[in-house]
């Protein structure tokens, strides 16, 4: 029988507690420690920082669910010790910092995973499969809506959420950008707008972007944490029971032969030929249901044991972060941002939007 893999969670906030709960649902792993400088009600040993953890415990893997500014420092401490690490999204506070981490991990040969957990959701896996199989033909367009209203106490519980760089572009939209890359390929240009926080915080609370992909597909994407709406992944996917569920969809993906609405998984196609004169009907696509955070922990175990390669590698997290940065820069500078080959590195030059209208 394989030895149980010992895991530690760094940061016991909202997301950290979800990881802790997920670990308890996966055979073959166990939580042996938590790192949390503040009060913590966990039954396992709690340490104030990573140095104290590593001095006291041998662990097989670490999950980092700290504020974004601490991701690289914490991940490097794990990588330097040869310990596989699962890092919550976004990978780092900046793409340049993330690039250094990814390079170091590759050089040392330590796997890093990025917590874009939605890729572990069967709904997302089924969508990617349908697109790859050509169920909607050549993908031409996508529309993403990420609107919700975060209450004031969400920000009061963690003051870093009010700071510049911690707005919904980096905290929330990063998930949706990652999935559009997963479905549609690499982004080549970005245009964007954003608005300052109505609550008076340092960050934005509303943004919109237009992404163009190497394939020629175009995606429009909007996010706000100050809009009352049923159209967000949280409220439509039934992924996390704490959110009230709606029967709406938040992603629409259109192709030359059909369209998909997600997460209700309806495939729309014309009968008797692709023409707006012909009847169009929806077919519900069968899909299984399971908790992506539990699936992600099971996958992390497989990576630690050498049975699998990371589903969302550090390089993938870096590419998504490059696009998120491009959205922020495009909104701030009112320029079109061109991304380098395969979105590996952004090239911030080009045209003022006013010059191309």
GROMACS .gro file of C-alpha atoms in nm:
model
  357
    1UNK     CA    1   0.000   0.000   0.000
    2UNK     CA    2   0.136   0.342  -0.099
    3UNK     CA    3   0.251   0.569   0.180
    4UNK     CA    4   0.015   0.857   0.264
    5UNK     CA    5   0.135   1.188   0.126
    6UNK     CA    6   0.175   1.457   0.392
    7UNK     CA    7   0.043   1.801   0.294
    8UNK     CA    8   0.064   2.145   0.453
    9UNK     CA    9  -0.164   2.439   0.378
   10UNK     CA   10  -0.020   2.790   0.402
   11UNK     CA   11  -0.291   3.046   0.472
   12UNK     CA   12  -0.611   2.940   0.648
   13UNK     CA   13  -0.843   3.203   0.503
   14UNK     CA   14  -1.150   3.142   0.286
   15UNK     CA   15  -0.966   2.950   0.016
   16UNK     CA   16  -0.724   2.779   0.252
   17UNK     CA   17  -1.011   2.633   0.451
   18UNK     CA   18  -1.161   2.494   0.130
   19UNK     CA   19  -0.831   2.322   0.052
   20UNK     CA   20  -0.819   2.181   0.405
   21UNK     CA   21  -1.171   2.041   0.366
   22UNK     CA   22  -1.083   1.893   0.024
   23UNK     CA   23  -0.774   1.719   0.162
   24UNK     CA   24  -1.000   1.539   0.408
   25UNK     CA   25  -1.197   1.394   0.115
   26UNK     CA   26  -0.902   1.243  -0.075
   27UNK     CA   27  -0.765   0.901   0.024
   28UNK     CA   28  -0.388   0.886   0.011
   29UNK     CA   29  -0.320   1.236   0.147
   30UNK     CA   30  -0.341   1.389   0.492
   31UNK     CA   31  -0.312   1.737   0.635
   32UNK     CA   32  -0.019   1.742   0.876
   33UNK     CA   33   0.027   2.116   0.932
   34UNK     CA   34  -0.109   2.464   0.869
   35UNK     CA   35   0.092   2.784   0.840
   36UNK     CA   36  -0.104   3.083   0.968
   37UNK     CA   37   0.039   3.380   1.160
   38UNK     CA   38  -0.301   3.476   1.302
   39UNK     CA   39  -0.557   3.288   1.510
   40UNK     CA   40  -0.630   2.943   1.370
   41UNK     CA   41  -0.875   2.677   1.484
   42UNK     CA   42  -0.718   2.377   1.309
   43UNK     CA   43  -0.656   2.050   1.494
   44UNK     CA   44  -0.317   1.989   1.329
   45UNK     CA   45   0.000   2.174   1.435
   46UNK     CA   46  -0.003   2.541   1.331
   47UNK     CA   47   0.316   2.731   1.252
   48UNK     CA   48   0.368   3.107   1.209
   49UNK     CA   49   0.571   3.081   0.889
   50UNK     CA   50   0.725   2.840   0.640
   51UNK     CA   51   1.065   2.837   0.809
   52UNK     CA   52   0.904   2.714   1.130
   53UNK     CA   53   0.709   2.451   0.937
   54UNK     CA   54   1.014   2.313   0.756
   55UNK     CA   55   1.216   2.312   1.079
   56UNK     CA   56   0.952   2.098   1.250
   57UNK     CA   57   0.790   1.884   0.980
   58UNK     CA   58   0.873   1.676   0.675
   59UNK     CA   59   0.605   1.735   0.412
   60UNK     CA   60   0.552   1.594   0.064
   61UNK     CA   61   0.360   1.888  -0.077
   62UNK     CA   62   0.255   2.242   0.010
   63UNK     CA   63  -0.056   2.437  -0.088
   64UNK     CA   64  -0.011   2.815  -0.089
   65UNK     CA   65  -0.331   3.011  -0.032
   66UNK     CA   66  -0.171   3.330   0.092
   67UNK     CA   67  -0.224   3.684  -0.044
   68UNK     CA   68  -0.085   3.712  -0.396
   69UNK     CA   69   0.210   3.930  -0.295
   70UNK     CA   70   0.346   3.640  -0.088
   71UNK     CA   71   0.312   3.369  -0.355
   72UNK     CA   72   0.660   3.385  -0.509
   73UNK     CA   73   0.844   3.404  -0.178
   74UNK     CA   74   0.651   3.109  -0.039
   75UNK     CA   75   0.677   2.904  -0.356
   76UNK     CA   76   1.052   2.962  -0.385
   77UNK     CA   77   1.097   2.839  -0.027
   78UNK     CA   78   0.927   2.514  -0.132
   79UNK     CA   79   1.104   2.480  -0.466
   80UNK     CA   80   1.448   2.531  -0.311
   81UNK     CA   81   1.371   2.238  -0.078
   82UNK     CA   82   1.248   2.020  -0.364
   83UNK     CA   83   0.888   2.020  -0.240
   84UNK     CA   84   0.606   2.023  -0.500
   85UNK     CA   85   0.377   2.321  -0.450
   86UNK     CA   86   0.022   2.408  -0.551
   87UNK     CA   87  -0.007   2.787  -0.573
   88UNK     CA   88  -0.341   2.963  -0.566
   89UNK     CA   89  -0.417   3.187  -0.860
   90UNK     CA   90  -0.292   3.429  -0.970
   91UNK     CA   91   0.053   3.275  -0.976
   92UNK     CA   92   0.224   3.599  -0.867
   93UNK     CA   93   0.175   3.971  -0.828
   94UNK     CA   94   0.354   4.028  -1.157
   95UNK     CA   95   0.436   3.818  -1.460
   96UNK     CA   96   0.805   3.901  -1.431
   97UNK     CA   97   0.812   3.765  -1.075
   98UNK     CA   98   0.621   3.458  -1.190
   99UNK     CA   99   0.865   3.402  -1.475
  100UNK     CA  100   1.157   3.386  -1.231
  101UNK     CA  101   0.972   3.130  -1.020
  102UNK     CA  102   0.877   2.916  -1.320
  103UNK     CA  103   1.234   2.920  -1.447
  104UNK     CA  104   1.377   2.825  -1.106
  105UNK     CA  105   1.132   2.536  -1.066
  106UNK     CA  106   1.215   2.405  -1.413
  107UNK     CA  107   1.588   2.428  -1.345
  108UNK     CA  108   1.564   2.244  -1.015
  109UNK     CA  109   1.305   2.000  -1.149
  110UNK     CA  110   1.031   2.063  -0.892
  111UNK     CA  111   0.669   2.059  -1.014
  112UNK     CA  112   0.457   2.364  -0.947
  113UNK     CA  113   0.083   2.367  -1.004
  114UNK     CA  114  -0.140   2.673  -1.028
  115UNK     CA  115  -0.480   2.668  -0.859
  116UNK     CA  116  -0.700   2.730  -1.162
  117UNK     CA  117  -0.927   2.468  -1.014
  118UNK     CA  118  -1.207   2.515  -1.269
  119UNK     CA  119  -1.003   2.314  -1.518
  120UNK     CA  120  -1.068   2.018  -1.286
  121UNK     CA  121  -1.445   2.064  -1.317
  122UNK     CA  122  -1.615   1.801  -1.540
  123UNK     CA  123  -1.821   2.081  -1.699
  124UNK     CA  124  -1.505   2.254  -1.819
  125UNK     CA  125  -1.346   1.927  -1.930
  126UNK     CA  126  -1.659   1.840  -2.130
  127UNK     CA  127  -1.664   2.185  -2.290
  128UNK     CA  128  -1.302   2.156  -2.397
  129UNK     CA  129  -1.373   1.810  -2.538
  130UNK     CA  130  -1.674   1.933  -2.742
  131UNK     CA  131  -1.476   2.224  -2.885
  132UNK     CA  132  -1.182   2.000  -2.973
  133UNK     CA  133  -1.415   1.750  -3.142
  134UNK     CA  134  -1.559   2.027  -3.359
  135UNK     CA  135  -1.911   2.017  -3.214
  136UNK     CA  136  -1.956   2.387  -3.288
  137UNK     CA  137  -1.729   2.404  -3.592
  138UNK     CA  138  -1.463   2.673  -3.608
  139UNK     CA  139  -1.483   2.887  -3.294
  140UNK     CA  140  -1.544   3.251  -3.388
  141UNK     CA  141  -1.655   3.431  -3.070
  142UNK     CA  142  -1.697   3.400  -2.696
  143UNK     CA  143  -1.876   3.609  -2.437
  144UNK     CA  144  -1.790   3.598  -2.066
  145UNK     CA  145  -1.992   3.762  -1.788
  146UNK     CA  146  -1.846   3.775  -1.438
  147UNK     CA  147  -2.078   4.001  -1.237
  148UNK     CA  148  -2.156   3.970  -0.867
  149UNK     CA  149  -2.184   4.185  -0.555
  150UNK     CA  150  -1.932   4.128  -0.278
  151UNK     CA  151  -2.055   4.256   0.062
  152UNK     CA  152  -1.857   4.512   0.257
  153UNK     CA  153  -1.747   4.262   0.521
  154UNK     CA  154  -1.567   4.060   0.250
  155UNK     CA  155  -1.321   4.350   0.224
  156UNK     CA  156  -1.317   4.434   0.595
  157UNK     CA  157  -1.205   4.081   0.685
  158UNK     CA  158  -0.890   4.119   0.472
  159UNK     CA  159  -0.773   4.474   0.407
  160UNK     CA  160  -0.540   4.364   0.124
  161UNK     CA  161  -0.852   4.312  -0.089
  162UNK     CA  162  -0.893   4.692  -0.098
  163UNK     CA  163  -0.545   4.754  -0.240
  164UNK     CA  164  -0.434   4.826  -0.595
  165UNK     CA  165  -0.378   4.501  -0.783
  166UNK     CA  166  -0.631   4.310  -0.571
  167UNK     CA  167  -0.939   4.409  -0.769
  168UNK     CA  168  -1.166   4.172  -0.960
  169UNK     CA  169  -0.940   4.170  -1.267
  170UNK     CA  170  -0.665   3.980  -1.088
  171UNK     CA  171  -0.872   3.808  -0.818
  172UNK     CA  172  -1.172   3.693  -1.023
  173UNK     CA  173  -1.128   3.752  -1.396
  174UNK     CA  174  -0.805   3.553  -1.393
  175UNK     CA  175  -1.018   3.236  -1.370
  176UNK     CA  176  -1.222   3.328  -1.676
  177UNK     CA  177  -0.919   3.435  -1.878
  178UNK     CA  178  -0.754   3.104  -1.798
  179UNK     CA  179  -1.057   2.911  -1.921
  180UNK     CA  180  -1.082   3.110  -2.243
  181UNK     CA  181  -0.715   3.031  -2.309
  182UNK     CA  182  -0.792   2.667  -2.231
  183UNK     CA  183  -1.083   2.664  -2.478
  184UNK     CA  184  -0.963   2.899  -2.753
  185UNK     CA  185  -0.582   2.905  -2.749
  186UNK     CA  186  -0.341   3.192  -2.702
  187UNK     CA  187  -0.431   3.561  -2.690
  188UNK     CA  188  -0.251   3.797  -2.930
  189UNK     CA  189  -0.411   4.137  -2.864
  190UNK     CA  190  -0.599   4.298  -2.576
  191UNK     CA  191  -0.808   4.614  -2.543
  192UNK     CA  192  -0.978   4.713  -2.218
  193UNK     CA  193  -1.161   4.965  -2.000
  194UNK     CA  194  -1.200   4.982  -1.622
  195UNK     CA  195  -1.368   5.200  -1.359
  196UNK     CA  196  -1.253   5.295  -1.007
  197UNK     CA  197  -1.411   5.137  -0.701
  198UNK     CA  198  -1.746   5.285  -0.597
  199UNK     CA  199  -1.647   5.204  -0.239
  200UNK     CA  200  -1.341   5.426  -0.264
  201UNK     CA  201  -1.086   5.144  -0.256
  202UNK     CA  202  -0.753   5.166  -0.439
  203UNK     CA  203  -0.851   4.903  -0.696
  204UNK     CA  204  -1.105   4.886  -0.977
  205UNK     CA  205  -1.448   4.730  -0.932
  206UNK     CA  206  -1.552   4.714  -1.299
  207UNK     CA  207  -1.364   4.621  -1.615
  208UNK     CA  208  -1.426   4.502  -1.970
  209UNK     CA  209  -1.187   4.363  -2.228
  210UNK     CA  210  -1.174   4.242  -2.587
  211UNK     CA  211  -0.933   3.953  -2.646
  212UNK     CA  212  -0.827   3.837  -2.992
  213UNK     CA  213  -0.680   3.489  -3.024
  214UNK     CA  214  -0.424   3.339  -3.261
  215UNK     CA  215  -0.707   3.142  -3.420
  216UNK     CA  216  -0.888   3.465  -3.509
  217UNK     CA  217  -1.159   3.418  -3.245
  218UNK     CA  218  -1.266   3.723  -3.045
  219UNK     CA  219  -1.381   3.720  -2.683
  220UNK     CA  220  -1.563   3.997  -2.497
  221UNK     CA  221  -1.527   3.971  -2.122
  222UNK     CA  222  -1.661   4.184  -1.835
  223UNK     CA  223  -1.616   4.169  -1.459
  224UNK     CA  224  -1.750   4.358  -1.159
  225UNK     CA  225  -1.770   4.286  -0.787
  226UNK     CA  226  -2.022   4.568  -0.739
  227UNK     CA  227  -2.302   4.459  -0.974
  228UNK     CA  228  -2.607   4.260  -0.864
  229UNK     CA  229  -2.642   3.977  -1.115
  230UNK     CA  230  -2.715   3.605  -1.159
  231UNK     CA  231  -2.444   3.577  -1.430
  232UNK     CA  232  -2.117   3.457  -1.281
  233UNK     CA  233  -1.948   3.120  -1.253
  234UNK     CA  234  -2.002   3.122  -0.878
  235UNK     CA  235  -2.382   3.154  -0.908
  236UNK     CA  236  -2.432   2.939  -1.219
  237UNK     CA  237  -2.196   2.642  -1.182
  238UNK     CA  238  -2.321   2.502  -0.849
  239UNK     CA  239  -1.955   2.438  -0.780
  240UNK     CA  240  -1.959   2.572  -0.424
  241UNK     CA  241  -2.284   2.536  -0.225
  242UNK     CA  242  -2.222   2.854  -0.024
  243UNK     CA  243  -2.337   3.057  -0.328
  244UNK     CA  244  -2.708   3.067  -0.415
  245UNK     CA  245  -2.757   2.880  -0.741
  246UNK     CA  246  -2.927   3.019  -1.052
  247UNK     CA  247  -3.024   2.844  -1.375
  248UNK     CA  248  -2.839   3.095  -1.590
  249UNK     CA  249  -2.515   3.066  -1.791
  250UNK     CA  250  -2.214   3.295  -1.780
  251UNK     CA  251  -2.015   3.177  -2.084
  252UNK     CA  252  -2.131   3.171  -2.446
  253UNK     CA  253  -1.905   3.023  -2.714
  254UNK     CA  254  -2.008   3.049  -3.078
  255UNK     CA  255  -1.877   2.867  -3.384
  256UNK     CA  256  -1.950   2.819  -3.753
  257UNK     CA  257  -2.172   2.515  -3.688
  258UNK     CA  258  -2.314   2.570  -3.342
  259UNK     CA  259  -2.287   2.740  -3.004
  260UNK     CA  260  -2.245   2.636  -2.642
  261UNK     CA  261  -2.387   2.795  -2.329
  262UNK     CA  262  -2.196   2.714  -2.013
  263UNK     CA  263  -2.243   2.584  -1.745
  264UNK     CA  264  -2.592   2.471  -1.845
  265UNK     CA  265  -2.420   2.277  -2.125
  266UNK     CA  266  -2.671   2.336  -2.401
  267UNK     CA  267  -2.546   2.285  -2.758
  268UNK     CA  268  -2.736   2.503  -3.006
  269UNK     CA  269  -2.757   2.400  -3.372
  270UNK     CA  270  -2.983   2.471  -3.671
  271UNK     CA  271  -3.189   2.190  -3.818
  272UNK     CA  272  -3.159   2.131  -4.192
  273UNK     CA  273  -2.853   2.348  -4.246
  274UNK     CA  274  -2.682   2.644  -4.082
  275UNK     CA  275  -2.914   2.931  -4.164
  276UNK     CA  276  -3.102   3.174  -3.945
  277UNK     CA  277  -3.413   3.083  -4.146
  278UNK     CA  278  -3.399   2.725  -4.019
  279UNK     CA  279  -3.521   2.617  -3.674
  280UNK     CA  280  -3.258   2.619  -3.403
  281UNK     CA  281  -3.271   2.386  -3.106
  282UNK     CA  282  -3.071   2.313  -2.794
  283UNK     CA  283  -2.943   1.970  -2.694
  284UNK     CA  284  -2.842   1.918  -2.332
  285UNK     CA  285  -2.492   1.770  -2.323
  286UNK     CA  286  -2.449   1.497  -2.058
  287UNK     CA  287  -2.181   1.576  -1.802
  288UNK     CA  288  -2.082   1.424  -1.469
  289UNK     CA  289  -2.061   1.619  -1.146
  290UNK     CA  290  -1.778   1.632  -0.892
  291UNK     CA  291  -1.602   1.888  -0.675
  292UNK     CA  292  -1.309   2.039  -0.870
  293UNK     CA  293  -1.118   2.127  -0.552
  294UNK     CA  294  -1.128   1.763  -0.444
  295UNK     CA  295  -1.028   1.661  -0.798
  296UNK     CA  296  -0.739   1.908  -0.782
  297UNK     CA  297  -0.608   1.761  -0.455
  298UNK     CA  298  -0.629   1.410  -0.603
  299UNK     CA  299  -0.435   1.536  -0.905
  300UNK     CA  300  -0.177   1.702  -0.677
  301UNK     CA  301  -0.125   1.364  -0.509
  302UNK     CA  302  -0.066   1.203  -0.850
  303UNK     CA  303   0.187   1.473  -0.938
  304UNK     CA  304   0.372   1.429  -0.607
  305UNK     CA  305   0.389   1.054  -0.664
  306UNK     CA  306   0.514   1.104  -1.020
  307UNK     CA  307   0.204   0.949  -1.175
  308UNK     CA  308   0.097   1.262  -1.363
  309UNK     CA  309   0.224   1.591  -1.497
  310UNK     CA  310   0.058   1.910  -1.367
  311UNK     CA  311  -0.268   1.989  -1.546
  312UNK     CA  312  -0.209   2.361  -1.491
  313UNK     CA  313   0.165   2.412  -1.495
  314UNK     CA  314   0.354   2.717  -1.380
  315UNK     CA  315   0.401   2.806  -1.745
  316UNK     CA  316   0.024   2.794  -1.799
  317UNK     CA  317  -0.029   3.015  -1.495
  318UNK     CA  318   0.232   3.256  -1.629
  319UNK     CA  319   0.064   3.281  -1.970
  320UNK     CA  320  -0.271   3.356  -1.808
  321UNK     CA  321  -0.108   3.615  -1.583
  322UNK     CA  322   0.045   3.784  -1.889
  323UNK     CA  323  -0.303   3.828  -2.035
  324UNK     CA  324  -0.442   3.963  -1.707
  325UNK     CA  325  -0.155   4.213  -1.690
  326UNK     CA  326  -0.224   4.313  -2.050
  327UNK     CA  327  -0.588   4.384  -1.957
  328UNK     CA  328  -0.476   4.608  -1.672
  329UNK     CA  329  -0.220   4.792  -1.886
  330UNK     CA  330  -0.460   4.832  -2.178
  331UNK     CA  331  -0.722   4.983  -1.947
  332UNK     CA  332  -0.474   5.217  -1.780
  333UNK     CA  333  -0.301   5.337  -2.097
  334UNK     CA  334  -0.589   5.315  -2.345
  335UNK     CA  335  -0.365   5.129  -2.586
  336UNK     CA  336  -0.393   4.799  -2.768
  337UNK     CA  337  -0.156   4.550  -2.608
  338UNK     CA  338   0.011   4.296  -2.834
  339UNK     CA  339   0.125   3.975  -2.674
  340UNK     CA  340   0.428   3.782  -2.790
  341UNK     CA  341   0.426   3.436  -2.939
  342UNK     CA  342   0.209   3.193  -2.740
  343UNK     CA  343   0.152   3.469  -2.484
  344UNK     CA  344   0.488   3.382  -2.332
  345UNK     CA  345   0.575   3.748  -2.283
  346UNK     CA  346   0.378   4.063  -2.341
  347UNK     CA  347   0.502   4.332  -2.575
  348UNK     CA  348   0.353   4.659  -2.460
  349UNK     CA  349   0.353   4.868  -2.772
  350UNK     CA  350   0.116   4.974  -3.031
  351UNK     CA  351  -0.168   5.176  -3.118
  352UNK     CA  352  -0.369   5.421  -2.920
  353UNK     CA  353  -0.730   5.313  -2.939
  354UNK     CA  354  -0.823   5.657  -3.071
  355UNK     CA  355  -0.589   5.604  -3.368
  356UNK     CA  356  -0.760   5.285  -3.482
  357UNK     CA  357  -1.124   5.386  -3.443
   0.00000   0.00000   0.00000
